[in-house]
Amino acid sequence: MRPQKAINKKNALLIITFLVLITLTYVIALILGYSLTRNYVENEFNTVKVEVFDQSLNLYNDFFQNRIGEVSYYQGYLDSTSAKRYADSVLKNYPIVERILFADVQISNYYLNHGFSIHEMYLAPKAIYQFGDEVHPDSVVYYSAAKDSTLSLTKADEFNTMAVKFASFIEAADSAKVLSGSEVFNSFYSVNSAKISYMTIPRRDEIRIFKQFMEGKLQDTSIYEFDIMTFYLNPQNLDIRNVHPELYQNISIQPLFFDSYEADPSVIVTQMPLSGALSDYKLYFRSSKTFLKKEINNLFTPIGIAISAIYLFLVLIGYLIYKNLKINFRMFKLQYDFVNNLSHEFKTPVSVIKIAGSNIRNGKTLTDVERNYYGKILDEESDKLNNLLNTLLSFTQLENKVFKLKKKEVELDEFCRNMVNSYRVKHPDFDIQYTIQGVEVIETDETLLISLFQNLIDNAYKYSSYEKKYLRINIYKQKREIFFKFEDKGIGIPKDEQKHIFKKFYRIQSQHNQQGSVGLGLAFCKEVVNLMNGEIFVESKKGKGSTFTIALPAELNHKGNSLVNE
């Protein structure tokens, strides 16, 4: 046994080492997983701001790319009324536009008062209007050539800017070519901080005429109408769309050179500059580490569950290996004890038979008493060997399903009387009695029934103290089953051992079975009862005794009077 114990200790040490290693790996995996998740979230915090930027500027881009160019559709024929309708539509749908300045411009080759001239081409605003939610009705007319004697540089600022751009374009323009997108943007747009100006794009024949005006090659009394729109923007009205609320706790519009003086290390900040007319501003993203920790935990939870599942699976494997080794060790121990006990069971009768035979052979004269004594010894020990071999053989046949029942009618009273009387003769100190209620005959295999009775009666006698050699056998019928109850006052069976006693080679560690037991008796009973389509139960209290109950199907029985044997 020592080499086997050493092997078991070595295996146990290997399993413990395995569990320690996978536990360390599990802890490291959790730490690395959490760290990588945190780094991923912080990286996302700095990269997905582009999505917020794009979504937030969608409305502004739509305004810049689509609505501003609509001014050219009017071909310069906007007046105060139609300009107001256009302005109201823009102000309503694009909150970022706070105020709109509309200049109704005239172009001619004759002098125009309060205007701009280059060579023989003159540009002058006929009137300038302003529209906005905060513009007072009395202030809508910003300038009128018919009423105002002068045009201040402040009011004419955007007009002058666009007039210079327009003149430069006319001077270098080729009316035979189609205007490119870059030429349109450079000549008819003026983009400044929070301000966009746009001038009506002339047709190709108008470009040719204006070029002739500028060169003094054409005298024409016509006055051409053009429109200049200036849109004043408020970046704070930008519709910020936080498409990643799980990452950004707060998003605001700040001046480009805004610098937060917060020195709080628990706050993470990133930013992204705006473009075009909003280039003096930026999107400012701010989140506390506590806020981001929620997202880290949300992302890490499934990862942690997966890692934990793998860890538990490996622990389960370790447990199954340990359990298998434990079962193997127990089986080895049971087989080892079985071989030892079986050897003892064979050795004792053989030794007794050999001694008795030797005494008979060496005895010159034997009295009848001595001859009968030695003959009885030889018979008893031979019976022990025969019973042991029969039990082993029968158990093997039962396990291999080769044993067939030989059913016949068994008179229970006669059967019990013969069994009880034989034990009374064999053990005079054994207080054994039986009762039969409501049943007389059972159809079953008598040989197997005898084996059941013998095993349970032998156990009741063997596992009882000297002064408590007691057994009561009660046979009765309930519904379609016949019950055989064996109640003793023996040493009892501990509760934690009761679930094992019907296992092959299992022996309760007790002074009563150190010798003379191979752990097959109750296992044999269990197999026999299963073969007979019955069940066997045990109820026991340590030091109080045990009650074994066998339930067999009542295939054939006759009701009769109760029988009591004392």
XYZ file of C-alpha atoms in Angstrom, residues 5-564:
560
model
C -0.063 6.046 -1.223
C 3.113 7.707 -2.473
C 1.684 7.762 -5.993
C -1.578 9.233 -4.680
C 0.296 11.946 -2.799
C 2.271 12.750 -5.927
C -0.931 12.938 -7.988
C -2.574 15.142 -5.357
C 0.463 17.454 -5.433
C 0.267 17.648 -9.230
C -3.445 18.497 -9.081
C -2.833 21.194 -6.461
C -0.028 22.605 -8.620
C -2.383 22.554 -11.620
C -5.094 24.396 -9.673
C -2.591 26.983 -8.390
C -1.276 27.590 -11.908
C -4.718 27.990 -13.504
C -5.781 30.250 -10.620
C -2.732 32.459 -11.169
C -3.427 32.411 -14.913
C -7.060 33.310 -14.201
C -6.083 36.281 -12.025
C -3.487 37.475 -14.564
C -6.015 37.061 -17.405
C -8.563 39.163 -15.502
C -5.992 41.881 -14.812
C -4.755 41.919 -18.424
C -8.306 41.790 -19.759
C -9.358 44.737 -17.628
C -6.217 46.686 -18.537
C -6.707 46.077 -22.270
C -10.384 47.010 -21.991
C -9.455 50.258 -20.207
C -6.863 51.083 -22.892
C -9.409 50.280 -25.593
C -12.008 52.619 -24.068
C -9.469 55.415 -23.639
C -8.333 54.931 -27.251
C -11.958 55.022 -28.418
C -12.418 58.216 -26.401
C -9.739 59.847 -28.548
C -10.765 58.400 -31.932
C -14.553 58.169 -32.229
C -14.833 61.911 -31.648
C -14.689 62.100 -35.463
C -18.152 60.496 -35.568
C -19.490 63.115 -33.163
C -17.838 65.810 -35.293
C -19.406 64.533 -38.522
C -22.871 64.107 -37.016
C -22.789 67.500 -35.320
C -21.735 69.335 -38.494
C -24.236 67.592 -40.792
C -26.722 70.452 -40.558
C -24.028 73.106 -41.016
C -22.603 71.298 -44.052
C -26.071 70.988 -45.562
C -26.558 74.727 -45.100
C -23.184 75.611 -46.608
C -23.368 73.207 -49.559
C -27.049 73.487 -50.469
C -28.900 76.485 -49.064
C -26.363 79.274 -49.672
C -26.127 78.501 -53.386
C -29.897 78.904 -53.748
C -29.336 82.682 -53.880
C -28.091 82.304 -57.456
C -31.415 80.779 -58.509
C -33.033 84.214 -58.143
C -30.610 85.687 -60.736
C -30.345 88.904 -58.732
C -34.074 89.590 -58.632
C -34.465 89.210 -54.880
C -36.248 92.086 -53.211
C -36.878 92.796 -49.566
C -39.985 90.587 -49.476
C -38.571 87.529 -51.246
C -35.259 87.970 -49.409
C -37.148 87.916 -46.102
C -38.920 84.682 -47.031
C -35.601 83.088 -47.910
C -33.976 84.419 -44.722
C -36.844 83.210 -42.517
C -36.532 79.723 -44.001
C -32.794 79.632 -43.302
C -33.132 81.031 -39.777
C -35.850 78.505 -38.950
C -34.072 75.395 -40.249
C -30.490 76.273 -39.345
C -30.207 77.562 -35.756
C -26.491 78.173 -36.213
C -27.381 81.173 -38.469
C -28.103 84.063 -36.157
C -28.421 87.030 -38.579
C -28.530 87.539 -42.359
C -27.454 90.671 -44.232
C -28.935 91.095 -47.742
C -27.406 93.610 -50.181
C -29.444 94.439 -53.316
C -26.560 95.349 -55.673
C -26.602 97.167 -59.025
C -23.887 96.880 -61.721
C -23.478 99.379 -64.587
C -20.899 101.163 -66.773
C -22.268 104.488 -65.575
C -21.355 106.063 -62.262
C -23.349 104.820 -59.251
C -23.271 106.800 -56.022
C -21.865 105.249 -52.817
C -20.446 102.350 -54.784
C -17.303 100.668 -55.944
C -15.702 101.233 -59.351
C -12.889 99.742 -61.340
C -12.171 101.357 -64.692
C -15.619 101.745 -66.302
C -17.529 99.172 -64.227
C -19.497 100.406 -61.232
C -21.059 98.386 -58.364
C -23.255 99.949 -55.692
C -25.810 98.683 -53.156
C -29.279 99.971 -53.799
C -30.307 98.836 -50.318
C -29.034 96.615 -47.517
C -31.424 94.677 -45.279
C -30.836 92.611 -42.164
C -32.938 89.706 -40.872
C -32.831 87.847 -37.597
C -34.841 86.838 -34.550
C -33.271 89.633 -32.532
C -33.443 92.269 -35.287
C -36.033 94.947 -34.454
C -38.558 95.652 -37.269
C -37.328 99.248 -37.409
C -33.795 98.012 -38.099
C -34.582 95.695 -41.006
C -33.539 98.379 -43.516
C -29.836 98.602 -42.778
C -29.060 101.050 -45.585
C -31.026 102.698 -48.420
C -29.376 104.651 -51.234
C -32.571 106.645 -51.652
C -32.644 107.779 -48.024
C -29.047 107.713 -46.720
C -26.667 110.338 -47.943
C -23.599 108.261 -47.083
C -22.624 104.583 -46.776
C -20.304 103.917 -43.863
C -17.406 101.515 -44.210
C -18.912 99.404 -41.448
C -22.149 98.840 -43.329
C -20.345 98.423 -46.633
C -17.677 96.060 -45.275
C -19.026 92.811 -46.774
C -20.167 94.600 -49.932
C -16.660 95.974 -50.486
C -15.102 92.548 -49.877
C -17.345 90.819 -52.380
C -17.026 93.749 -54.895
C -13.228 93.391 -54.893
C -13.521 89.605 -55.376
C -16.041 90.113 -58.188
C -13.899 92.702 -59.952
C -10.824 90.480 -59.735
C -12.823 87.595 -61.186
C -14.186 89.702 -64.101
C -10.736 91.025 -64.899
C -9.237 87.537 -65.255
C -12.336 85.673 -66.474
C -12.637 83.860 -69.806
C -16.290 83.857 -70.835
C -15.662 80.960 -73.215
C -14.889 78.570 -70.341
C -17.185 76.970 -67.814
C -16.530 78.041 -64.253
C -14.869 75.405 -62.098
C -15.882 74.698 -58.506
C -12.725 76.258 -57.109
C -13.274 79.456 -59.166
C -16.819 79.733 -57.844
C -15.701 79.259 -54.256
C -12.753 81.658 -54.493
C -14.664 84.395 -56.294
C -18.235 84.308 -54.987
C -17.735 83.091 -51.432
C -16.087 84.901 -48.569
C -15.583 82.728 -45.499
C -14.413 84.395 -42.322
C -14.737 83.744 -38.622
C -18.423 83.019 -37.916
C -19.400 84.782 -41.145
C -20.083 83.649 -44.730
C -20.793 86.008 -47.651
C -22.094 84.894 -51.020
C -22.717 86.760 -54.292
C -24.935 85.757 -57.187
C -22.908 83.929 -59.873
C -23.255 85.739 -63.258
C -24.110 83.997 -66.498
C -21.498 83.627 -69.254
C -22.969 86.422 -71.397
C -23.039 88.691 -68.311
C -19.383 87.927 -67.638
C -18.559 89.012 -71.208
C -20.548 92.254 -70.822
C -18.962 93.098 -67.440
C -15.505 92.478 -68.883
C -16.299 94.941 -71.693
C -17.552 97.444 -69.066
C -14.274 97.166 -67.262
C -12.248 97.631 -70.475
C -14.413 100.573 -71.643
C -15.364 98.824 -74.859
C -19.116 98.923 -74.372
C -21.557 101.715 -73.681
C -24.759 100.319 -72.186
C -27.381 102.118 -70.140
C -28.682 98.879 -68.612
C -28.420 98.259 -64.890
C -27.844 94.651 -63.828
C -29.198 93.399 -60.532
C -27.082 91.134 -58.269
C -27.520 89.916 -54.684
C -25.028 89.556 -51.881
C -26.010 87.520 -48.807
C -23.964 87.574 -45.610
C -24.733 84.944 -42.970
C -23.612 85.617 -39.401
C -23.132 82.395 -37.448
C -23.236 81.642 -33.749
C -21.114 78.478 -33.172
C -22.711 78.009 -29.751
C -25.977 77.182 -31.541
C -24.374 74.213 -33.286
C -26.489 71.110 -32.719
C -24.034 68.808 -30.928
C -25.030 65.190 -31.443
C -23.367 62.985 -28.894
C -23.572 59.663 -30.733
C -21.356 58.067 -28.075
C -22.948 59.042 -24.759
C -21.222 56.066 -23.150
C -17.839 57.764 -23.780
C -18.446 61.498 -23.630
C -19.914 62.916 -20.472
C -19.864 66.505 -21.714
C -19.285 68.051 -25.174
C -19.133 71.806 -25.658
C -18.141 74.451 -28.216
C -15.098 76.404 -27.074
C -12.811 79.011 -28.699
C -9.906 77.418 -30.559
C -7.381 78.633 -28.018
C -9.494 77.827 -24.998
C -7.418 76.013 -22.424
C -8.970 74.435 -19.366
C -7.035 75.128 -16.212
C -8.397 72.061 -14.485
C -5.608 70.047 -12.959
C -7.907 67.216 -11.901
C -6.212 63.931 -12.880
C -9.565 62.167 -12.651
C -10.809 63.985 -15.776
C -9.934 63.020 -19.360
C -10.116 65.676 -22.097
C -9.836 65.631 -25.889
C -10.729 68.185 -28.567
C -11.244 68.610 -32.305
C -11.061 71.922 -34.233
C -13.937 72.927 -36.480
C -13.462 74.062 -40.061
C -14.516 76.824 -42.459
C -16.418 79.683 -40.893
C -16.176 77.860 -37.552
C -12.400 77.429 -37.637
C -11.922 79.721 -34.630
C -13.774 77.170 -32.494
C -13.433 73.551 -31.481
C -15.434 70.676 -30.025
C -14.298 70.124 -26.447
C -14.855 66.599 -25.056
C -14.697 65.963 -21.323
C -15.338 62.838 -19.200
C -14.424 61.807 -15.692
C -12.600 58.523 -15.164
C -15.469 57.419 -12.950
C -17.858 57.953 -15.870
C -15.630 55.998 -18.275
C -15.275 53.229 -15.718
C -18.934 52.320 -16.300
C -18.236 51.698 -19.994
C -15.055 49.791 -19.128
C -17.057 47.566 -16.785
C -19.801 47.049 -19.396
C -17.266 45.918 -21.992
C -15.220 43.878 -19.528
C -18.189 41.992 -18.050
C -18.615 39.506 -20.956
C -14.826 39.132 -21.163
C -14.656 38.418 -17.431
C -17.529 35.947 -17.715
C -15.770 34.143 -20.576
C -12.478 33.995 -18.662
C -14.311 32.806 -15.541
C -16.153 30.141 -17.551
C -12.844 28.831 -18.918
C -11.363 28.888 -15.410
C -14.335 27.010 -13.943
C -14.130 24.501 -16.789
C -10.451 23.869 -15.986
C -11.264 23.624 -12.272
C -13.978 21.095 -13.142
C -11.454 19.089 -15.126
C -9.090 19.177 -12.146
C -11.902 18.101 -9.851
C -12.887 15.228 -12.152
C -9.263 14.093 -12.326
C -9.035 14.251 -8.542
C -12.336 12.415 -8.160
C -11.249 9.749 -10.630
C -7.952 9.288 -8.802
C -9.805 9.118 -5.510
C -12.200 6.489 -6.886
C -9.278 4.530 -8.299
C -7.515 4.665 -4.953
C -10.673 3.573 -3.174
C -11.153 0.737 -5.651
C -7.540 -0.235 -5.195
C -7.987 -0.185 -1.426
C -11.243 -2.152 -1.640
C -9.663 -4.726 -3.906
C -6.611 -4.845 -1.697
C -8.806 -5.418 1.370
C -10.903 -7.882 -0.609
C -7.871 -9.968 -1.520
C -6.601 -9.844 2.057
C -9.958 -10.765 3.565
C -10.668 -13.380 0.928
C -7.258 -14.890 1.585
C -8.067 -14.913 5.286
C -11.497 -16.428 4.628
C -9.906 -19.235 2.642
C -6.870 -19.588 4.849
C -8.757 -20.059 8.116
C -10.982 -22.984 7.006
C -8.084 -24.564 5.146
C -5.895 -24.321 8.248
C -8.638 -25.759 10.444
C -9.273 -28.581 7.960
C -5.555 -29.299 7.795
C -5.224 -29.420 11.580
C -8.294 -31.636 11.927
C -7.029 -33.961 9.168
C -3.592 -34.106 10.749
C -5.077 -34.972 14.137
C -7.206 -37.693 12.541
C -4.221 -39.092 10.655
C -1.845 -39.033 13.624
C -4.384 -40.187 16.177
C -3.867 -43.888 16.777
C -7.110 -44.371 18.555
C -9.989 -41.909 18.287
C -13.059 -42.106 20.407
C -16.461 -41.642 18.856
C -16.716 -38.221 20.437
C -13.400 -37.107 18.925
C -14.284 -38.564 15.520
C -17.641 -36.778 15.559
C -15.957 -33.555 16.694
C -13.386 -33.593 13.900
C -16.019 -34.613 11.371
C -18.199 -31.685 12.406
C -15.244 -29.322 12.031
C -14.507 -30.651 8.552
C -18.164 -30.287 7.527
C -18.507 -26.724 8.885
C -15.288 -25.456 7.360
C -16.064 -27.135 4.041
C -19.484 -25.442 4.092
C -17.824 -22.081 4.709
C -15.548 -22.565 1.718
C -18.431 -23.770 -0.401
C -20.678 -20.827 0.615
C -17.896 -18.335 -0.091
C -17.238 -19.799 -3.535
C -20.979 -19.956 -4.285
C -21.374 -16.304 -3.281
C -18.519 -15.213 -5.536
C -19.828 -17.298 -8.416
C -23.421 -16.117 -7.967
C -22.353 -12.489 -7.700
C -20.379 -12.776 -10.927
C -23.350 -14.376 -12.673
C -25.675 -11.646 -11.425
C -23.362 -8.884 -12.625
C -22.972 -10.483 -16.043
C -26.768 -10.966 -16.381
C -26.448 -14.724 -16.961
C -28.427 -15.764 -13.900
C -32.029 -16.762 -14.569
C -34.776 -16.854 -11.984
C -36.309 -20.221 -11.192
C -39.654 -19.191 -9.805
C -41.886 -21.391 -7.734
C -44.459 -20.982 -4.993
C -42.820 -20.528 -1.608
C -44.841 -21.063 1.565
C -43.619 -18.179 3.652
C -44.440 -19.598 7.068
C -42.651 -22.883 6.414
C -39.766 -21.060 4.755
C -39.281 -18.647 7.691
C -39.704 -21.371 10.302
C -36.942 -23.468 8.722
C -34.604 -20.442 8.441
C -35.240 -19.279 12.006
C -34.947 -22.767 13.538
C -31.637 -23.405 11.793
C -30.193 -20.198 13.260
C -31.576 -20.964 16.710
C -29.735 -24.283 16.615
C -26.610 -22.682 15.236
C -26.684 -19.703 17.638
C -28.603 -20.490 20.853
C -27.953 -16.939 22.134
C -29.678 -15.406 19.116
C -33.126 -13.955 19.903
C -34.730 -14.296 16.462
C -38.467 -14.283 15.696
C -40.725 -13.614 12.705
C -44.292 -12.481 11.961
C -46.331 -12.804 8.759
C -49.390 -10.641 8.065
C -51.810 -10.878 5.168
C -49.771 -13.141 2.913
C -48.999 -16.864 2.778
C -47.349 -17.613 -0.535
C -44.958 -15.759 -2.816
C -43.839 -16.803 -6.276
C -40.085 -16.244 -6.506
C -36.699 -17.951 -6.703
C -36.374 -19.792 -3.406
C -32.587 -20.126 -3.630
C -32.125 -16.373 -4.001
C -34.627 -15.711 -1.218
C -32.617 -18.016 1.038
C -29.454 -16.071 0.131
C -31.156 -12.802 1.078
C -32.309 -14.151 4.427
C -28.915 -15.695 5.182
C -26.975 -12.507 4.450
C -29.271 -10.235 6.453
C -29.606 -12.667 9.393
C -25.840 -13.245 9.475
C -25.228 -9.480 9.514
C -27.752 -8.979 12.340
C -25.953 -11.568 14.444
C -22.443 -10.550 13.469
C -22.848 -6.802 13.961
C -24.455 -6.960 17.388
C -22.865 -6.920 20.788
C -22.951 -10.087 22.891
C -25.966 -9.028 24.948
C -27.986 -7.734 21.973
C -28.174 -10.694 19.610
C -31.657 -9.712 18.500
C -33.630 -9.842 15.215
C -37.276 -9.410 14.279
C -38.454 -10.395 10.805
C -41.789 -8.882 9.794
C -43.445 -9.910 6.516
C -46.551 -8.060 5.264
C -48.301 -6.996 2.087
C -49.122 -3.493 0.897
C -50.891 -2.985 -2.413
C -48.984 -5.103 -4.943
C -45.784 -5.571 -2.975
C -44.640 -7.892 -0.210
C -42.309 -6.341 2.353
C -39.639 -8.220 4.331
C -38.434 -6.102 7.251
C -35.333 -7.174 9.263
C -34.989 -5.166 12.477
C -31.967 -5.664 14.783
C -30.419 -3.906 17.785
C -26.868 -3.999 16.541
C -24.132 -1.412 16.307
C -25.960 0.579 13.615
C -24.587 2.292 10.529
C -23.368 5.912 10.493
C -25.511 8.147 8.282
C -22.656 9.083 5.935
C -21.867 5.384 5.385
C -25.407 4.277 4.521
C -25.213 5.340 0.873
C -22.112 3.173 0.348
C -23.012 -0.088 2.071
C -24.550 -1.642 -1.068
C -21.361 -1.065 -3.075
C -19.111 -3.984 -3.969
C -16.127 -4.529 -1.617
C -17.249 -1.676 0.662
C -16.640 -2.364 4.354
C -17.493 -0.101 7.271
C -14.436 0.496 9.391
C -15.472 -1.183 12.620
C -14.053 -3.599 15.146
C -16.828 -6.035 14.153
C -15.590 -6.533 10.596
C -11.848 -6.457 10.829
C -11.908 -10.099 9.895
C -14.314 -12.402 8.164
C -15.836 -9.868 5.685
C -15.029 -9.246 2.060
C -17.640 -6.528 1.466
C -19.886 -8.570 -0.829
C -22.877 -9.477 1.358
C -25.048 -6.363 0.983
C -23.851 -5.754 -2.572
C -24.968 -9.310 -3.374
C -28.352 -8.618 -1.724
C -28.751 -5.475 -3.836
C -28.049 -7.379 -7.043
C -30.431 -10.190 -6.065
C -33.246 -7.755 -5.223
C -32.708 -5.906 -8.520
C -32.886 -9.216 -10.385
C -36.187 -9.960 -8.623
C -37.548 -6.509 -9.672
C -37.589 -5.321 -6.091
C -35.990 -2.703 -3.904
C -33.961 -2.713 -0.695
C -33.775 0.105 1.869
C -31.965 0.706 5.131
C -32.791 2.801 8.174
C -30.214 2.935 10.909
C -28.953 4.877 13.891
C -25.499 4.358 15.217
C -25.582 2.393 18.471
C -29.362 1.797 18.179
C -29.636 -0.793 15.431
C -30.632 -1.130 11.790
C -33.745 -2.007 9.808
C -33.381 -3.475 6.318
C -36.549 -3.564 4.204
C -36.963 -5.555 1.015
C -39.929 -4.895 -1.256
C -40.710 -7.639 -3.805
C -43.582 -7.776 -6.298
C -46.462 -9.970 -5.097
C -46.826 -11.924 -8.336
C -48.689 -14.784 -6.656
C -49.943 -14.761 -3.080
C -52.897 -15.822 -0.982
C -54.320 -13.897 1.909
C -54.488 -15.729 5.190
C -54.510 -15.297 8.903
C -51.627 -13.509 10.597
C -48.888 -15.828 11.743
C -46.632 -15.073 14.693
